[in-house]
Amino acid sequence: MERVLEGLEPERVFYYFEEISMIPRGSGNEKQVSDYLFNLAKSKGWEVIQDKNLNIIIKKPATKGYENSPAVMLQGHMDMVCEKNENVIHDFEKDPLKLRIIDDHIYATETTLGADNGIAVAMCLAVLESEELKHPALEVLITTDEEKGMTGAHNVDGTLFKSKYLLNLDSEEEGVFTAGCAGGCEVVFKIPVSHHNVKNKAYKLMVKGLLGGHSGIDADKERGNANKVLARVLRDLFDYVELVSIEGGSKTNVIPRESYAIINIEYIDQVKNIIELWNKILKNEYAFTDPSVELVLEDMGIESYPLEKNIFNKIVSAINLIPTGVLSRSTAIDLVISSNNLGVVTTKEDYVYLHCHARSSVETLLTHGFIPAMKQLGEALSVECETGAMYPGWEYAKQSKIRDICVETYEEMFGKEPVVSAIHAGLECGLLIGKIPGLDAISMGPDACDAHSPNEHVSIKSTGNIYKLLCKILEKVK
């Protein structure tokens, strides 16, 4: 196999990143990559555990002189978000990623790259493999299903660890240490469907060209949500079309880039005029954030049974009324406090499902604000509203020894002060702190952009800088 990343430094980090890029590892499909990690650890003679949730725990003793140093956990997740550009043939269940290099950055070809969080996995393996690195006892935890619900971290056995410090490697900006994050939960609306018994000619109305992105990190970028855009247009078309089905987005934690509705049209000229007007409206509204947005109408060449008109109304009303994007901001610092993403809309046999992912660094804004409001919306529309399990936020610690070590080490290596901040995204640190008493945590990572989208890319130089920083931090934990 020809290696695309061969010759890049640090060599072993990019070697292992390319190795796992050959293994399908979307959330919920981690068995193969988990087995790879387990077998690799066994072949290296490392102490390894593969638990029932396919989490991997690898332990390595302290090097000479570090026997009495506090143990350190290195942590990341093995799963990735699977997104691809429209019309690209790629089966995330079995196809390897096609890596490519442009200048200083690594991309995949027309798909997500999985640097979130494959770079963390690769760094952990490189650290474990190193014979030169000085370090305290290491406990490496590589979790599953982080992107869908953090179920791997939820179910890991905290009694298996002795670590006092946690170095999470799931951040995406060099020179920025993350020391707090938002918690979140899933909210799902279920709208029962019923159909007319008369077929009509079917058309496909598509929203295309939006950038999408990470529903937490990119929440404040004002990017268009394809599900919301489509519902606005359908509301305007309500008197001229019938709705057959609606689909949009693929992951709850991804801002949807594309969506479509199958509709029946009787007065095609009027509909085309309305769509032409909406294309002008959208081009103006998203001129700076999503300039390629467009509505496309396609004749499907078939007939289909439309939904009852009152069901059409409930679906469009719910989508339009669910708040999406930034819900509240901090007045003290430049930080989003709470947000919601209507990430997936899908039509099944009996229901239309609207899947939301809400986040907040203030838990009561979810438990006593957003969730009750969504239940009231469900009651008002006479549709079901269900909530999934919440994952906790990570509160900024007033004092942190590992934070002090990281800041001091960064200043020594790069001659400038790093930024220490909280982020509006979910990290597993809060869950792990709750399971391991006294755990002191920090998160860091290399420059990576456009996570959860096919334009995802990571800096080669920055990856090298962060790996060197990680090694130096481990040396200083003594």
XYZ file of C-alpha atoms in Angstrom:
478
model
C 0.000 0.000 0.000
C 1.355 3.407 -0.972
C 1.432 5.667 2.072
C 0.230 9.220 1.483
C 1.631 10.506 4.804
C 5.014 8.795 4.605
C 7.884 11.141 5.436
C 5.822 13.513 7.568
C 6.993 14.314 11.096
C 6.355 13.168 13.762
C 6.649 9.975 11.753
C 4.919 7.555 14.149
C 1.970 9.883 14.751
C 1.219 10.123 11.049
C 1.948 6.426 10.550
C -0.750 5.474 13.034
C -3.154 8.133 11.782
C -2.920 6.657 8.292
C -3.333 3.148 9.727
C -6.644 3.947 11.416
C -7.781 5.985 8.393
C -7.861 2.679 6.518
C -10.389 1.290 9.027
C -14.070 2.332 8.935
C -14.865 3.870 12.320
C -18.060 5.852 12.214
C -19.930 6.140 15.512
C -21.594 2.795 16.202
C -19.227 0.979 13.827
C -16.081 0.817 15.981
C -15.613 -2.960 16.369
C -12.939 -3.214 13.692
C -10.847 -0.263 14.898
C -11.253 -1.310 18.548
C -9.983 -4.789 17.662
C -7.065 -3.235 15.776
C -6.067 -1.218 18.852
C -6.494 -4.209 21.166
C -4.404 -6.511 18.964
C -1.736 -3.842 18.459
C -1.398 -3.403 22.214
C -1.168 -7.164 22.710
C 1.540 -7.428 20.037
C 3.543 -4.681 21.783
C 3.246 -6.359 25.186
C 1.230 -3.512 26.700
C -1.368 -4.106 29.392
C -4.693 -3.683 27.609
C -8.407 -3.982 28.323
C -11.229 -3.989 25.765
C -14.496 -3.503 27.653
C -18.028 -4.481 26.610
C -18.542 -1.061 24.998
C -15.350 -1.545 22.937
C -13.486 1.159 24.859
C -9.744 0.495 24.876
C -7.629 1.008 28.008
C -3.857 0.652 27.693
C -1.464 1.029 30.618
C 2.285 1.578 30.602
C 4.500 1.784 33.711
C 6.454 4.877 34.647
C 9.973 5.251 33.292
C 12.952 5.308 35.653
C 12.834 8.257 38.049
C 9.075 8.758 37.617
C 7.881 5.848 39.757
C 6.492 8.181 42.440
C 4.954 10.702 40.036
C 1.158 10.941 39.742
C -0.280 8.778 36.956
C -1.537 10.542 33.818
C -4.453 9.589 31.610
C -4.181 10.344 27.881
C -7.627 10.344 26.311
C -9.395 10.623 22.992
C -12.107 8.825 21.028
C -11.796 6.361 18.162
C -15.073 7.132 16.346
C -15.565 9.830 13.727
C -18.398 11.749 12.104
C -19.178 10.353 8.647
C -20.121 13.111 6.196
C -19.543 13.238 2.430
C -20.312 15.546 -0.429
C -23.419 14.894 -2.487
C -23.029 12.313 -5.279
C -19.712 11.039 -3.859
C -19.543 7.253 -3.799
C -18.108 6.294 -0.418
C -19.353 3.574 1.914
C -18.356 4.544 5.465
C -19.160 0.989 6.595
C -16.319 -0.521 4.574
C -14.313 1.986 2.497
C -10.999 3.462 3.731
C -10.559 7.222 3.735
C -8.667 8.660 0.778
C -6.096 10.973 2.337
C -4.482 13.862 0.481
C -2.084 16.676 1.347
C -2.545 20.307 0.318
C 0.290 22.558 1.499
C 0.469 22.170 5.300
C -2.853 20.372 5.662
C -4.194 16.836 5.461
C -7.660 16.323 3.996
C -9.728 13.330 3.010
C -11.186 13.268 -0.498
C -14.796 14.538 -0.477
C -15.408 13.131 3.037
C -14.726 13.961 6.642
C -11.126 13.289 7.654
C -11.607 11.899 11.143
C -8.771 13.972 12.597
C -11.501 14.529 15.173
C -10.357 12.442 16.983
C -8.018 10.130 15.085
C -5.075 12.454 15.689
C -5.513 11.869 19.437
C -5.480 8.094 18.945
C -2.333 8.355 16.821
C -0.560 10.551 19.401
C -1.441 8.150 22.200
C -0.022 5.194 20.275
C 3.151 7.113 19.409
C 3.682 8.020 23.083
C 3.125 4.422 24.194
C 5.538 3.137 21.565
C 8.359 5.580 22.389
C 11.358 4.144 24.235
C 13.059 7.526 24.650
C 10.250 9.483 26.282
C 10.396 10.041 30.035
C 7.008 9.890 31.687
C 4.968 8.887 34.754
C 2.674 5.859 34.690
C 0.327 6.214 31.711
C -3.289 5.169 31.360
C -4.547 5.625 27.819
C -8.318 5.639 27.354
C -9.712 5.557 23.806
C -13.497 5.680 23.884
C -16.287 4.763 21.498
C -19.392 6.592 20.313
C -18.268 10.026 21.488
C -19.830 11.789 18.535
C -23.335 10.350 18.966
C -23.814 10.366 22.725
C -20.569 9.690 24.607
C -21.884 6.247 25.522
C -18.362 4.833 25.683
C -17.326 7.343 28.343
C -20.715 7.026 30.047
C -20.158 3.301 30.567
C -16.420 3.090 31.270
C -15.496 1.709 34.701
C -13.823 4.507 36.651
C -12.368 2.069 39.198
C -9.931 0.825 36.544
C -7.924 4.062 36.742
C -5.443 5.552 39.191
C -4.673 8.707 37.215
C -4.535 12.085 38.952
C -4.190 14.087 35.753
C -6.159 13.882 32.500
C -4.758 15.142 29.203
C -7.667 15.087 26.773
C -6.527 15.458 23.137
C -9.839 16.425 21.536
C -9.374 20.202 21.109
C -8.769 21.892 17.776
C -6.627 24.990 18.186
C -2.914 25.133 18.920
C -2.019 27.560 21.689
C -5.421 27.182 23.332
C -5.929 24.954 26.352
C -9.537 24.030 27.012
C -10.495 23.941 30.680
C -14.294 23.740 30.513
C -17.083 22.789 28.122
C -20.832 22.582 27.666
C -23.079 19.670 28.510
C -25.933 18.613 26.298
C -28.857 16.365 25.478
C -30.960 15.040 22.614
C -34.573 16.129 22.012
C -36.752 14.279 19.490
C -40.161 15.237 18.107
C -42.320 12.442 16.659
C -45.076 13.526 14.298
C -47.493 10.724 13.264
C -48.195 10.583 9.538
C -51.244 9.712 7.450
C -51.661 9.926 3.672
C -54.247 10.876 1.090
C -55.380 7.943 -1.060
C -54.893 9.825 -4.345
C -51.537 9.878 -6.148
C -50.101 12.977 -7.816
C -46.990 13.864 -9.804
C -43.903 14.046 -7.546
C -41.082 16.593 -7.523
C -37.967 16.825 -5.351
C -37.246 20.221 -3.772
C -33.652 20.379 -2.531
C -31.639 22.789 -0.385
C -27.984 22.556 -1.386
C -24.678 24.413 -1.096
C -24.594 25.173 2.636
C -21.306 24.818 4.522
C -22.614 23.040 7.626
C -20.108 22.355 10.384
C -19.816 21.391 14.049
C -23.050 22.206 15.859
C -21.186 23.438 18.943
C -17.945 25.045 17.788
C -19.586 26.587 14.705
C -22.879 27.541 16.392
C -21.980 31.238 16.399
C -20.930 31.412 12.740
C -24.518 32.029 11.570
C -24.313 29.272 8.967
C -27.543 28.150 7.374
C -29.373 25.082 8.662
C -30.781 23.234 5.638
C -33.751 21.861 7.593
C -34.775 25.337 8.735
C -34.296 26.818 5.265
C -36.438 24.106 3.660
C -39.264 24.568 6.177
C -39.382 28.325 5.520
C -39.789 27.688 1.806
C -42.384 24.944 2.317
C -44.432 27.315 4.463
C -44.536 29.764 1.560
C -45.502 26.933 -0.817
C -48.148 25.528 1.515
C -51.177 26.511 -0.639
C -49.597 25.290 -3.901
C -48.038 21.899 -3.043
C -48.645 18.694 -1.094
C -45.901 17.162 1.067
C -45.003 13.498 0.556
C -41.885 13.229 2.730
C -39.000 15.276 4.106
C -35.358 14.396 4.803
C -32.433 16.495 6.003
C -29.100 16.160 7.775
C -27.342 13.010 8.897
C -26.057 13.652 12.464
C -27.562 15.596 15.338
C -24.231 17.258 16.143
C -23.667 18.440 12.563
C -25.258 21.586 11.124
C -27.179 20.098 8.163
C -25.824 21.122 4.785
C -28.515 19.536 2.603
C -32.180 18.638 2.871
C -35.022 17.811 0.532
C -38.775 17.354 0.385
C -40.765 15.201 -1.997
C -43.785 17.285 -3.015
C -46.760 17.047 -5.351
C -47.366 20.131 -7.479
C -50.501 21.136 -9.329
C -49.585 24.707 -10.325
C -45.973 24.324 -11.450
C -45.467 27.851 -12.826
C -46.493 29.513 -9.550
C -44.221 27.170 -7.600
C -41.265 27.883 -9.861
C -41.796 31.624 -9.423
C -41.838 31.278 -5.627
C -38.670 29.163 -5.691
C -36.955 31.738 -7.917
C -37.842 34.447 -5.403
C -36.545 32.347 -2.511
C -33.239 31.752 -4.289
C -32.782 35.527 -4.395
C -33.757 35.839 -0.712
C -31.343 33.119 0.391
C -28.467 34.452 -1.717
C -28.891 37.771 0.027
C -29.342 36.405 3.556
C -26.376 34.026 3.353
C -24.105 36.101 1.120
C -21.260 36.044 3.665
C -21.741 32.680 5.392
C -23.149 30.330 2.708
C -22.797 32.014 -0.684
C -23.381 28.772 -2.611
C -26.825 28.082 -1.143
C -29.505 27.228 -3.694
C -32.931 25.649 -4.094
C -33.266 23.059 -6.855
C -36.538 21.566 -8.127
C -36.360 18.224 -9.922
C -39.138 16.278 -11.678
C -38.973 12.727 -10.288
C -41.035 11.196 -13.100
C -43.279 9.269 -10.697
C -46.508 9.696 -8.794
C -46.798 9.480 -5.000
C -49.309 9.684 -2.152
C -49.093 12.973 -0.226
C -49.510 13.456 3.519
C -52.717 14.868 4.945
C -52.627 18.658 4.881
C -52.822 18.989 8.674
C -49.754 16.745 9.019
C -47.899 18.902 6.479
C -48.781 21.916 8.619
C -47.558 20.296 11.861
C -44.226 19.294 10.332
C -43.472 22.718 8.886
C -44.708 24.525 11.993
C -42.563 22.397 14.306
C -39.402 22.879 12.236
C -39.976 26.612 11.970
C -40.747 27.022 15.688
C -37.868 24.940 17.110
C -35.143 27.482 18.030
C -31.858 26.704 16.328
C -28.394 28.203 16.643
C -27.183 30.371 19.521
C -29.766 30.697 22.312
C -27.704 32.633 24.875
C -24.245 34.163 25.263
C -22.037 35.126 28.170
C -21.914 38.834 29.003
C -18.565 38.369 30.746
C -16.547 36.571 28.054
C -16.928 35.855 24.333
C -18.587 32.455 24.736
C -21.829 30.847 23.622
C -23.689 29.608 26.704
C -26.484 27.600 25.119
C -27.546 26.518 21.636
C -29.654 24.019 19.760
C -29.168 22.229 16.456
C -32.079 20.719 14.542
C -29.694 18.252 12.976
C -31.799 15.487 11.440
C -35.282 15.399 9.909
C -36.416 12.046 8.555
C -39.627 10.416 7.363
C -40.332 6.828 8.391
C -43.387 4.654 7.810
C -45.412 5.931 10.770
C -43.676 9.134 11.903
C -41.654 12.116 10.837
C -38.797 12.531 13.340
C -37.118 15.831 14.212
C -33.820 15.242 16.047
C -32.246 18.092 18.031
C -28.931 18.358 19.891
C -29.033 21.042 22.581
C -25.968 22.281 24.496
C -25.392 24.523 27.500
C -22.623 25.288 29.958
C -25.372 26.189 32.468
C -27.296 22.960 33.066
C -30.496 24.632 34.261
C -30.864 26.389 30.909
C -31.498 22.903 29.528
C -33.318 21.217 32.408
C -35.471 24.197 33.406
C -35.485 26.140 30.140
C -35.046 24.530 26.747
C -36.417 21.052 27.500
C -39.659 22.262 29.180
C -40.157 24.754 26.334
C -39.809 21.978 23.740
C -42.292 19.807 25.628
C -44.730 22.723 25.615
C -44.216 23.100 21.878
C -45.004 19.408 21.446
C -48.174 19.824 23.495
C -49.242 22.871 21.483
C -48.811 20.972 18.210
C -50.178 17.689 19.641
C -46.994 15.768 18.831
C -44.697 13.680 20.999
C -41.490 15.206 22.410
C -38.889 12.886 23.951
C -35.559 13.698 25.607
C -32.449 11.530 25.626
C -29.805 11.096 28.301
C -27.842 14.224 29.198
C -24.074 14.403 29.303
C -22.562 16.752 31.877
C -20.621 19.906 31.256
C -17.138 20.454 32.593
C -16.877 23.309 35.054
C -13.766 25.501 34.981
C -11.628 24.655 38.036
C -10.440 27.530 40.198
C -7.141 25.704 40.792
C -5.524 23.111 38.532
C -2.006 21.739 38.799
C -2.080 20.160 35.328
C -3.290 23.455 33.847
C -0.357 25.242 35.479
C 2.101 22.647 34.129
C 0.675 22.944 30.611
C 0.769 26.747 30.574
C 4.321 26.848 31.951
C 5.531 24.246 29.440
C 3.924 26.031 26.511
C 5.533 29.337 27.485
C 8.961 27.683 27.751
C 8.649 25.974 24.364
C 7.052 28.726 22.286
C 7.968 31.920 24.112
C 4.429 33.226 24.512
C 1.429 32.760 26.749
C -1.262 30.309 25.662
C -4.970 30.986 25.889
C -6.948 29.081 28.524
C -10.646 28.979 27.738
C -13.922 27.091 27.820
C -15.688 25.957 24.652
C -19.249 25.491 23.485
C -18.801 21.852 22.551
C -18.933 18.527 24.320
C -15.801 16.866 25.697
C -15.643 13.668 27.723
C -13.742 15.350 30.564
C -16.859 16.104 32.604
C -17.969 12.473 32.506
C -14.528 11.162 33.461
C -14.096 13.656 36.303
C -17.385 12.369 37.693
C -16.130 8.773 37.579
C -12.570 9.284 38.899
C -12.460 11.284 42.162
C -9.922 14.101 42.213
C -9.115 13.925 38.482
C -7.519 17.182 37.289
C -8.123 17.785 33.573
C -7.051 19.864 30.607
C -7.663 19.512 26.859
C -5.483 20.451 23.890
C -4.979 19.633 20.224
C -3.511 20.817 16.910
C -5.017 23.339 14.508
C -7.927 21.588 12.802
C -10.733 23.176 10.837
C -14.230 22.382 9.574
C -14.779 19.326 11.769
C -17.873 17.280 10.924
C -17.791 18.431 7.292
C -16.143 17.105 4.104
C -13.769 20.067 4.239
C -12.272 18.905 7.554
C -8.485 19.313 7.607
C -5.618 19.318 10.104
C -2.290 21.124 10.082
C 0.815 18.960 9.726
C 3.101 21.483 11.429
C 0.670 22.068 14.279
C 0.289 18.330 14.851
C 4.060 18.142 15.278
C 4.051 21.072 17.694
C 1.310 19.575 19.857
C 2.964 16.162 19.942
C 6.240 17.715 21.108
C 4.301 19.742 23.681
C 2.549 16.613 24.923
C 5.850 14.783 25.350
C 7.369 17.726 27.219
C 4.356 18.009 29.528
C 4.686 14.340 30.434
C 8.337 14.871 31.255
C 7.390 17.710 33.610
C 4.844 15.657 35.584
C 7.400 14.558 38.160
